[in-house]
Amino acid sequence: MQRTLEDFLRALRDHDVRVSPAEAIDAHRAVVEVGYTDRILLRDALCVTLAKSEDEVDRFDACFDTFFSRTATAPKGEEADIPEGAPDLARQVLNGDEAALAQAMEAAGAQVGAGEIRLATQRNLLVRRLLDEMGLRDLETMIHRLRADGPDADAALADRLAAERRGLFTRAGQYVDREARLHASESGRRLREALLAERSLTAISPDEFRAMETLVRRMARRLATRYARKRRNARRGRLDVRSTVRRAMGHDGVPFDIVWKTKVIHKPKIVAICDVSRSVAGTARFLLLFLYALGEVVEKLDAYAFSDRLIAVNDLLADESVDDAIPLILSRIGFRPTDYGRALADFREQGARAVDRRTTVIILGDGRSNNADPRLDLMREIADRARAVIWLNPEPETFWDQGDSEMHAYRRFCTVAKTCNTLKGLERIIDDVLRTYTPR
């Protein structure tokens, strides 16, 4: 039964329920206490042990119901008149030994790797391999031999075995389908998300926006977890021997007060400025979506959006749902001709005073200012005040010096200026930014 639980834990991981080694040990202990007899008790015990959020509870329930779904086992039938030397599979189907068939199918499934199914095109091949592992070829040889011998009794037995053979294919197909629901559906989702994360934001269709939102939130949670872990590791510290000995001098050398070496961990301060003008309309929604999720990752985020002018959008991102906030921002400031100089002037009035040597400024935009004054003096001020200036441009770098683009001028004041038109690229940059605030 240990193998059963291990397979279930693997299925849970495929359903995006995180199970650590320590939690796996707790699950084994829980099963030892409650056993497998009471299905509801087993489900509740494992759920309490392994699921850590409402979303994980829902995924756990779906995985549990699928994994532990089994066709009711019928009692073993009466012994049939089976020719001597018949293979085990023939004896099991003729005797109606459902328990033996179920055990044989589970063992064969593990042997051929049915749980490794990832694509629907693998189904038929796995069904055949599973049945071959159970002894189907020996059964087919027996059917052929019985029909070749000719007597009516042998022909009748051959027809019955042929019917049972068709039933085996149906049963094996159901088994492989169950494995696909447990493993392939989630791996397929992850594959689709991986491809979506690498796709250009301008190529995302409206139908994929909901999947994109889910993906962005998952990226944000991953960044938040990684950053929090680094902060916890940094707090452990090391013994400050000199300070400890100095304090011990007041207690006759007895170290009552232990002093640990400490390292100041600056909290991330990020200012995000997002271009939502007509020229980047195709990517604006996704950039705002990332800003929305980014607010859950860092402890201090000041967000601004601009086209011909700039407005602060912190309140909208904090108070509204993503479905409401993004349309509101776009309706107030989006899809207008871009004026980067005016936007930088507005930023100096509204938020530049909050920028200091602990602040990273992230600008998301194409740098096209419709031939207006780019106000490089204001860009220089921001660069002088900030810890770093990161410019993420959705256009290829070969476009930066063409037309009304001012990127060739702005990039002089940037710590980093990169083409970034995928969610994976955005995640990588934000990860790099957060890493600069945490000690090695």
mmCIF file of C-alpha atoms in Angstrom, residues 4-333:
data_model
loop_
_atom_site.group_PDB
_atom_site.id
_atom_site.type_symbol
_atom_site.label_atom_id
_atom_site.label_comp_id
_atom_site.label_asym_id
_atom_site.label_seq_id
_atom_site.Cartn_x
_atom_site.Cartn_y
_atom_site.Cartn_z
ATOM 1 C CA THR A 4 -0.262 3.371 -3.725
ATOM 2 C CA LEU A 5 0.294 6.370 -1.466
ATOM 3 C CA GLU A 6 3.511 7.321 -3.262
ATOM 4 C CA ASP A 7 1.680 7.223 -6.605
ATOM 5 C CA PHE A 8 -1.058 9.404 -5.126
ATOM 6 C CA LEU A 9 1.479 11.952 -3.874
ATOM 7 C CA ARG A 10 3.014 12.099 -7.340
ATOM 8 C CA ALA A 11 -0.455 12.666 -8.819
ATOM 9 C CA LEU A 12 -1.005 15.498 -6.333
ATOM 10 C CA ARG A 13 2.216 17.167 -7.444
ATOM 11 C CA ASP A 14 1.026 16.855 -11.038
ATOM 12 C CA HIS A 15 -2.149 18.673 -9.928
ATOM 13 C CA ASP A 16 -0.052 21.575 -8.618
ATOM 14 C CA VAL A 17 -0.434 20.608 -4.946
ATOM 15 C CA ARG A 18 2.996 21.085 -3.420
ATOM 16 C CA VAL A 19 4.076 18.132 -1.269
ATOM 17 C CA SER A 20 7.398 18.440 0.537
ATOM 18 C CA PRO A 21 9.356 15.399 1.795
ATOM 19 C CA ALA A 22 8.287 16.239 5.350
ATOM 20 C CA GLU A 23 4.631 16.399 4.299
ATOM 21 C CA ALA A 24 4.995 13.068 2.496
ATOM 22 C CA ILE A 25 6.242 11.513 5.736
ATOM 23 C CA ASP A 26 3.268 13.020 7.602
ATOM 24 C CA ALA A 27 0.932 11.561 4.959
ATOM 25 C CA HIS A 28 2.390 8.082 5.487
ATOM 26 C CA ARG A 29 1.900 8.448 9.243
ATOM 27 C CA ALA A 30 -1.688 9.574 8.722
ATOM 28 C CA VAL A 31 -2.431 6.534 6.561
ATOM 29 C CA VAL A 32 -0.933 4.253 9.214
ATOM 30 C CA GLU A 33 -3.390 5.745 11.717
ATOM 31 C CA VAL A 34 -6.585 5.719 9.613
ATOM 32 C CA GLY A 35 -5.940 2.961 7.061
ATOM 33 C CA TYR A 36 -7.582 2.591 3.638
ATOM 34 C CA THR A 37 -10.891 1.056 4.737
ATOM 35 C CA ASP A 38 -12.875 4.257 5.347
ATOM 36 C CA ARG A 39 -12.653 6.325 2.146
ATOM 37 C CA ILE A 40 -14.002 9.557 3.696
ATOM 38 C CA LEU A 41 -11.722 9.320 6.727
ATOM 39 C CA LEU A 42 -8.725 8.668 4.476
ATOM 40 C CA ARG A 43 -9.577 11.627 2.253
ATOM 41 C CA ASP A 44 -10.030 14.017 5.190
ATOM 42 C CA ALA A 45 -6.849 12.878 6.928
ATOM 43 C CA LEU A 46 -4.733 13.327 3.804
ATOM 44 C CA CYS A 47 -6.411 16.628 2.921
ATOM 45 C CA VAL A 48 -5.663 18.112 6.345
ATOM 46 C CA THR A 49 -2.087 16.899 6.061
ATOM 47 C CA LEU A 50 -1.308 18.006 2.506
ATOM 48 C CA ALA A 51 -3.606 20.816 1.292
ATOM 49 C CA LYS A 52 -2.537 24.269 2.457
ATOM 50 C CA SER A 53 -5.022 26.618 0.799
ATOM 51 C CA GLU A 54 -8.551 26.659 -0.586
ATOM 52 C CA ASP A 55 -7.249 26.224 -4.124
ATOM 53 C CA GLU A 56 -5.161 23.252 -3.060
ATOM 54 C CA VAL A 57 -8.155 21.711 -1.261
ATOM 55 C CA ASP A 58 -10.155 21.873 -4.490
ATOM 56 C CA ARG A 59 -7.301 20.333 -6.482
ATOM 57 C CA PHE A 60 -6.772 17.709 -3.790
ATOM 58 C CA ASP A 61 -10.445 16.653 -3.868
ATOM 59 C CA ALA A 62 -10.449 16.345 -7.657
ATOM 60 C CA CYS A 63 -7.224 14.323 -7.635
ATOM 61 C CA PHE A 64 -8.391 12.073 -4.786
ATOM 62 C CA ASP A 65 -11.703 11.272 -6.454
ATOM 63 C CA THR A 66 -9.968 10.419 -9.721
ATOM 64 C CA PHE A 67 -7.108 8.438 -8.211
ATOM 65 C CA PHE A 68 -9.220 6.325 -5.892
ATOM 66 C CA SER A 69 -12.010 5.722 -8.397
ATOM 67 C CA ARG A 70 -12.242 2.048 -9.081
ATOM 68 C CA THR A 71 -14.843 -0.153 -10.705
ATOM 69 C CA ALA A 72 -16.606 -2.177 -8.054
ATOM 70 C CA THR A 73 -14.998 -5.616 -7.796
ATOM 71 C CA ALA A 74 -17.432 -8.411 -8.462
ATOM 72 C CA PRO A 75 -17.097 -11.667 -6.527
ATOM 73 C CA LYS A 76 -15.028 -14.335 -8.220
ATOM 74 C CA GLY A 77 -17.156 -16.548 -10.459
ATOM 75 C CA GLU A 78 -17.247 -20.303 -10.558
ATOM 76 C CA GLU A 79 -14.272 -22.122 -12.024
ATOM 77 C CA ALA A 80 -14.764 -22.510 -15.765
ATOM 78 C CA ASP A 81 -13.749 -25.519 -17.823
ATOM 79 C CA ILE A 82 -10.376 -24.236 -18.944
ATOM 80 C CA PRO A 83 -7.954 -26.215 -21.090
ATOM 81 C CA GLU A 84 -4.771 -27.329 -19.382
ATOM 82 C CA GLY A 85 -1.864 -24.971 -19.916
ATOM 83 C CA ALA A 86 -4.070 -21.910 -20.494
ATOM 84 C CA PRO A 87 -2.286 -18.616 -19.660
ATOM 85 C CA ASP A 88 -3.089 -16.810 -16.410
ATOM 86 C CA LEU A 89 -4.930 -13.994 -18.198
ATOM 87 C CA ALA A 90 -7.280 -16.493 -19.847
ATOM 88 C CA ARG A 91 -8.002 -18.117 -16.475
ATOM 89 C CA GLN A 92 -8.722 -14.751 -14.866
ATOM 90 C CA VAL A 93 -11.192 -13.594 -17.523
ATOM 91 C CA LEU A 94 -12.949 -16.950 -17.819
ATOM 92 C CA ASN A 95 -13.305 -17.277 -14.041
ATOM 93 C CA GLY A 96 -14.453 -13.659 -13.691
ATOM 94 C CA ASP A 97 -11.662 -13.013 -11.164
ATOM 95 C CA GLU A 98 -12.058 -9.226 -11.059
ATOM 96 C CA ALA A 99 -9.704 -8.748 -8.111
ATOM 97 C CA ALA A 100 -6.886 -10.595 -9.837
ATOM 98 C CA LEU A 101 -7.484 -8.665 -13.069
ATOM 99 C CA ALA A 102 -7.433 -5.340 -11.243
ATOM 100 C CA GLN A 103 -4.196 -6.204 -9.464
ATOM 101 C CA ALA A 104 -2.614 -7.430 -12.695
ATOM 102 C CA MET A 105 -3.630 -4.237 -14.493
ATOM 103 C CA GLU A 106 -2.193 -2.019 -11.757
ATOM 104 C CA ALA A 107 1.062 -3.958 -11.805
ATOM 105 C CA ALA A 108 1.251 -3.877 -15.592
ATOM 106 C CA GLY A 109 0.437 -0.154 -15.628
ATOM 107 C CA ALA A 110 3.302 0.548 -13.267
ATOM 108 C CA GLN A 111 5.619 -1.631 -15.358
ATOM 109 C CA VAL A 112 4.902 0.107 -18.677
ATOM 110 C CA GLY A 113 4.795 3.597 -17.148
ATOM 111 C CA ALA A 114 1.112 4.389 -17.666
ATOM 112 C CA GLY A 115 1.465 7.143 -15.066
ATOM 113 C CA GLU A 116 4.003 8.869 -17.303
ATOM 114 C CA ILE A 117 1.409 9.631 -19.988
ATOM 115 C CA ARG A 118 1.657 13.241 -21.116
ATOM 116 C CA LEU A 119 -0.091 13.374 -24.508
ATOM 117 C CA ALA A 120 -3.393 11.998 -25.794
ATOM 118 C CA THR A 121 -1.534 10.427 -28.716
ATOM 119 C CA GLN A 122 0.163 8.053 -26.269
ATOM 120 C CA ARG A 123 -3.114 6.437 -25.211
ATOM 121 C CA ASN A 124 -3.500 3.585 -27.699
ATOM 122 C CA LEU A 125 0.163 2.623 -27.500
ATOM 123 C CA LEU A 126 0.030 2.475 -23.706
ATOM 124 C CA VAL A 127 -3.175 0.406 -23.791
ATOM 125 C CA ARG A 128 -1.511 -2.178 -26.004
ATOM 126 C CA ARG A 129 1.687 -2.260 -23.961
ATOM 127 C CA LEU A 130 -0.273 -2.617 -20.730
ATOM 128 C CA LEU A 131 -2.256 -5.579 -22.084
ATOM 129 C CA ASP A 132 0.869 -7.187 -23.517
ATOM 130 C CA GLU A 133 2.437 -6.930 -20.072
ATOM 131 C CA MET A 134 -0.639 -8.702 -18.643
ATOM 132 C CA GLY A 135 -0.198 -11.548 -21.137
ATOM 133 C CA LEU A 136 -2.487 -10.555 -24.018
ATOM 134 C CA ARG A 137 -0.250 -12.128 -26.653
ATOM 135 C CA ASP A 138 -0.525 -15.506 -24.956
ATOM 136 C CA LEU A 139 -4.305 -15.059 -24.836
ATOM 137 C CA GLU A 140 -4.420 -14.209 -28.547
ATOM 138 C CA THR A 141 -2.269 -17.244 -29.354
ATOM 139 C CA MET A 142 -4.718 -19.441 -27.444
ATOM 140 C CA ILE A 143 -7.690 -17.957 -29.352
ATOM 141 C CA HIS A 144 -5.965 -18.590 -32.680
ATOM 142 C CA ARG A 145 -5.100 -22.172 -31.725
ATOM 143 C CA LEU A 146 -8.641 -22.970 -30.541
ATOM 144 C CA ARG A 147 -10.122 -21.693 -33.806
ATOM 145 C CA ALA A 148 -7.612 -23.613 -35.855
ATOM 146 C CA ASP A 149 -8.482 -26.909 -34.124
ATOM 147 C CA GLY A 150 -12.056 -26.789 -35.418
ATOM 148 C CA PRO A 151 -14.350 -28.602 -32.908
ATOM 149 C CA ASP A 152 -17.473 -26.707 -31.922
ATOM 150 C CA ALA A 153 -16.518 -26.689 -28.236
ATOM 151 C CA ASP A 154 -13.152 -25.077 -29.025
ATOM 152 C CA ALA A 155 -14.802 -22.543 -31.341
ATOM 153 C CA ALA A 156 -17.283 -21.537 -28.627
ATOM 154 C CA LEU A 157 -14.449 -21.076 -26.110
ATOM 155 C CA ALA A 158 -12.492 -19.068 -28.684
ATOM 156 C CA ASP A 159 -15.482 -16.762 -29.259
ATOM 157 C CA ARG A 160 -15.867 -16.234 -25.525
ATOM 158 C CA LEU A 161 -12.193 -15.428 -25.124
ATOM 159 C CA ALA A 162 -12.388 -13.039 -28.098
ATOM 160 C CA ALA A 163 -15.273 -11.225 -26.399
ATOM 161 C CA GLU A 164 -13.289 -11.059 -23.161
ATOM 162 C CA ARG A 165 -10.334 -9.721 -25.140
ATOM 163 C CA ARG A 166 -12.476 -6.820 -26.385
ATOM 164 C CA GLY A 167 -13.554 -6.186 -22.805
ATOM 165 C CA LEU A 168 -9.918 -6.073 -21.733
ATOM 166 C CA PHE A 169 -9.223 -3.330 -24.276
ATOM 167 C CA THR A 170 -12.172 -1.346 -22.896
ATOM 168 C CA ARG A 171 -10.984 -1.791 -19.320
ATOM 169 C CA ALA A 172 -7.375 -0.957 -20.170
ATOM 170 C CA GLY A 173 -8.541 2.146 -22.053
ATOM 171 C CA GLN A 174 -10.455 3.302 -18.972
ATOM 172 C CA TYR A 175 -7.390 2.707 -16.808
ATOM 173 C CA VAL A 176 -5.125 4.726 -19.126
ATOM 174 C CA ASP A 177 -7.752 7.490 -19.347
ATOM 175 C CA ARG A 178 -7.746 7.713 -15.562
ATOM 176 C CA GLU A 179 -3.964 7.985 -15.552
ATOM 177 C CA ALA A 180 -4.223 10.716 -18.171
ATOM 178 C CA ARG A 181 -6.684 12.673 -16.017
ATOM 179 C CA LEU A 182 -4.304 12.331 -13.086
ATOM 180 C CA HIS A 183 -1.077 13.213 -14.854
ATOM 181 C CA ALA A 184 -1.432 14.332 -18.465
ATOM 182 C CA SER A 185 -4.034 17.063 -17.950
ATOM 183 C CA GLU A 186 -1.875 19.023 -15.514
ATOM 184 C CA SER A 187 1.363 18.421 -17.378
ATOM 185 C CA GLY A 188 -0.417 19.531 -20.537
ATOM 186 C CA ARG A 189 -1.577 22.665 -18.753
ATOM 187 C CA ARG A 190 1.959 23.383 -17.628
ATOM 188 C CA LEU A 191 3.208 22.853 -21.166
ATOM 189 C CA ARG A 192 0.600 25.286 -22.502
ATOM 190 C CA GLU A 193 1.522 27.807 -19.810
ATOM 191 C CA ALA A 194 5.218 27.449 -20.595
ATOM 192 C CA LEU A 195 4.508 28.163 -24.250
ATOM 193 C CA LEU A 196 2.225 31.063 -23.284
ATOM 194 C CA ALA A 197 4.928 32.557 -21.061
ATOM 195 C CA GLU A 198 7.379 32.540 -23.962
ATOM 196 C CA ARG A 199 4.960 33.919 -26.541
ATOM 197 C CA SER A 200 5.091 37.548 -27.584
ATOM 198 C CA LEU A 201 2.515 39.633 -25.742
ATOM 199 C CA THR A 202 1.341 41.047 -29.052
ATOM 200 C CA ALA A 203 0.395 37.529 -30.193
ATOM 201 C CA ILE A 204 -1.897 36.699 -27.249
ATOM 202 C CA SER A 205 -5.522 36.359 -28.257
ATOM 203 C CA PRO A 206 -8.409 37.697 -26.112
ATOM 204 C CA ASP A 207 -9.470 34.111 -25.416
ATOM 205 C CA GLU A 208 -6.113 33.465 -23.732
ATOM 206 C CA PHE A 209 -6.267 36.457 -21.421
ATOM 207 C CA ARG A 210 -7.812 34.482 -18.551
ATOM 208 C CA ALA A 211 -5.099 31.842 -18.791
ATOM 209 C CA MET A 212 -2.563 34.674 -18.847
ATOM 210 C CA GLU A 213 -4.008 36.134 -15.652
ATOM 211 C CA THR A 214 -3.687 32.773 -13.895
ATOM 212 C CA LEU A 215 -0.135 32.415 -15.136
ATOM 213 C CA VAL A 216 0.862 35.887 -13.945
ATOM 214 C CA ARG A 217 -0.537 35.234 -10.478
ATOM 215 C CA ARG A 218 1.373 31.966 -10.270
ATOM 216 C CA MET A 219 4.561 33.771 -11.278
ATOM 217 C CA ALA A 220 3.921 36.398 -8.603
ATOM 218 C CA ARG A 221 3.394 33.750 -5.914
ATOM 219 C CA ARG A 222 6.587 32.004 -6.984
ATOM 220 C CA LEU A 223 8.559 35.246 -6.700
ATOM 221 C CA ALA A 224 6.989 36.047 -3.326
ATOM 222 C CA THR A 225 7.840 32.598 -1.947
ATOM 223 C CA ARG A 226 11.417 32.780 -3.200
ATOM 224 C CA TYR A 227 11.945 36.250 -1.774
ATOM 225 C CA ALA A 228 10.418 35.389 1.618
ATOM 226 C CA ARG A 229 12.669 32.317 1.882
ATOM 227 C CA LYS A 230 15.754 34.447 1.286
ATOM 228 C CA ARG A 231 14.671 36.858 4.014
ATOM 229 C CA ARG A 232 14.184 33.993 6.475
ATOM 230 C CA ASN A 233 17.595 32.586 5.651
ATOM 231 C CA ALA A 234 19.188 35.976 6.162
ATOM 232 C CA ARG A 235 17.775 36.314 9.696
ATOM 233 C CA ARG A 236 19.584 33.234 11.016
ATOM 234 C CA GLY A 237 22.875 35.093 11.403
ATOM 235 C CA ARG A 238 26.188 34.056 12.937
ATOM 236 C CA LEU A 239 27.714 34.509 16.382
ATOM 237 C CA ASP A 240 29.347 37.898 16.963
ATOM 238 C CA VAL A 241 32.206 36.706 19.162
ATOM 239 C CA ARG A 242 33.695 40.137 19.891
ATOM 240 C CA SER A 243 30.430 41.699 21.045
ATOM 241 C CA THR A 244 29.492 38.605 23.062
ATOM 242 C CA VAL A 245 32.837 38.608 24.914
ATOM 243 C CA ARG A 246 32.567 42.352 25.547
ATOM 244 C CA ARG A 247 29.138 41.948 27.157
ATOM 245 C CA ALA A 248 30.319 38.954 29.164
ATOM 246 C CA MET A 249 32.954 41.120 30.922
ATOM 247 C CA GLY A 250 30.209 42.525 33.139
ATOM 248 C CA HIS A 251 29.289 39.009 34.277
ATOM 249 C CA ASP A 252 32.775 37.728 35.183
ATOM 250 C CA GLY A 253 33.258 36.386 31.687
ATOM 251 C CA VAL A 254 30.051 34.349 31.657
ATOM 252 C CA PRO A 255 28.288 34.877 28.268
ATOM 253 C CA PHE A 256 24.766 35.539 29.490
ATOM 254 C CA ASP A 257 23.989 37.781 26.519
ATOM 255 C CA ILE A 258 24.660 36.179 23.148
ATOM 256 C CA VAL A 259 25.095 38.660 20.306
ATOM 257 C CA TRP A 260 24.507 37.570 16.728
ATOM 258 C CA LYS A 261 25.927 39.204 13.660
ATOM 259 C CA THR A 262 23.177 40.986 11.801
ATOM 260 C CA LYS A 263 22.815 42.182 8.267
ATOM 261 C CA VAL A 264 20.413 44.916 7.280
ATOM 262 C CA ILE A 265 17.860 43.687 4.732
ATOM 263 C CA HIS A 266 16.335 46.557 2.812
ATOM 264 C CA LYS A 267 12.745 46.054 1.803
ATOM 265 C CA PRO A 268 12.193 46.375 -1.938
ATOM 266 C CA LYS A 269 10.950 49.774 -3.050
ATOM 267 C CA ILE A 270 9.795 49.682 -6.641
ATOM 268 C CA VAL A 271 8.330 52.423 -8.806
ATOM 269 C CA ALA A 272 6.676 50.981 -11.923
ATOM 270 C CA ILE A 273 5.779 53.315 -14.790
ATOM 271 C CA CYS A 274 3.697 51.718 -17.544
ATOM 272 C CA ASP A 275 3.105 53.072 -21.041
ATOM 273 C CA VAL A 276 -0.521 52.373 -22.039
ATOM 274 C CA SER A 277 -0.577 54.479 -25.197
ATOM 275 C CA ARG A 278 -1.888 53.555 -28.615
ATOM 276 C CA SER A 279 1.496 52.288 -29.863
ATOM 277 C CA VAL A 280 1.644 49.570 -27.200
ATOM 278 C CA ALA A 281 -2.065 48.885 -26.923
ATOM 279 C CA GLY A 282 -1.485 45.210 -27.698
ATOM 280 C CA THR A 283 0.752 44.751 -24.651
ATOM 281 C CA ALA A 284 -0.691 47.350 -22.262
ATOM 282 C CA ARG A 285 -3.273 45.028 -20.710
ATOM 283 C CA PHE A 286 -0.643 42.395 -19.959
ATOM 284 C CA LEU A 287 1.811 44.904 -18.528
ATOM 285 C CA LEU A 288 -0.907 46.239 -16.218
ATOM 286 C CA LEU A 289 -1.821 42.695 -15.293
ATOM 287 C CA PHE A 290 1.750 42.086 -14.239
ATOM 288 C CA LEU A 291 1.750 45.298 -12.204
ATOM 289 C CA TYR A 292 -1.437 44.117 -10.513
ATOM 290 C CA ALA A 293 0.220 40.851 -9.501
ATOM 291 C CA LEU A 294 3.491 42.565 -8.631
ATOM 292 C CA GLY A 295 1.707 44.422 -5.851
ATOM 293 C CA GLU A 296 1.374 41.062 -4.096
ATOM 294 C CA VAL A 297 5.109 40.355 -4.339
ATOM 295 C CA VAL A 298 6.831 43.458 -2.982
ATOM 296 C CA GLU A 299 6.051 45.374 0.170
ATOM 297 C CA LYS A 300 6.336 48.822 -1.412
ATOM 298 C CA LEU A 301 5.145 49.455 -4.952
ATOM 299 C CA ASP A 302 4.204 52.791 -6.482
ATOM 300 C CA ALA A 303 2.531 52.219 -9.847
ATOM 301 C CA TYR A 304 1.888 54.803 -12.562
ATOM 302 C CA ALA A 305 0.359 54.615 -16.040
ATOM 303 C CA PHE A 306 0.687 57.174 -18.824
ATOM 304 C CA SER A 307 0.111 58.026 -22.451
ATOM 305 C CA ASP A 308 -0.125 61.784 -23.062
ATOM 306 C CA ARG A 309 -0.030 62.362 -19.297
ATOM 307 C CA LEU A 310 0.697 60.288 -16.187
ATOM 308 C CA ILE A 311 -1.526 59.216 -13.301
ATOM 309 C CA ALA A 312 -0.950 57.137 -10.155
ATOM 310 C CA VAL A 313 -2.838 53.841 -10.244
ATOM 311 C CA ASN A 314 -2.024 52.400 -6.813
ATOM 312 C CA ASP A 315 -5.532 52.936 -5.515
ATOM 313 C CA LEU A 316 -7.148 51.249 -8.498
ATOM 314 C CA LEU A 317 -4.825 48.263 -8.312
ATOM 315 C CA ALA A 318 -5.409 47.939 -4.573
ATOM 316 C CA ASP A 319 -9.169 48.521 -4.412
ATOM 317 C CA GLU A 320 -10.486 46.967 -7.610
ATOM 318 C CA SER A 321 -10.412 43.464 -9.005
ATOM 319 C CA VAL A 322 -8.116 42.961 -11.951
ATOM 320 C CA ASP A 323 -11.139 42.678 -14.257
ATOM 321 C CA ASP A 324 -12.296 46.146 -13.163
ATOM 322 C CA ALA A 325 -8.979 47.909 -12.559
ATOM 323 C CA ILE A 326 -7.411 47.412 -15.972
ATOM 324 C CA PRO A 327 -10.389 48.707 -18.016
ATOM 325 C CA LEU A 328 -10.655 51.702 -15.669
ATOM 326 C CA ILE A 329 -6.982 52.577 -16.135
ATOM 327 C CA LEU A 330 -7.192 52.205 -19.891
ATOM 328 C CA SER A 331 -10.350 54.297 -20.072
ATOM 329 C CA ARG A 332 -8.779 57.121 -18.048
ATOM 330 C CA ILE A 333 -5.361 57.301 -19.631
#
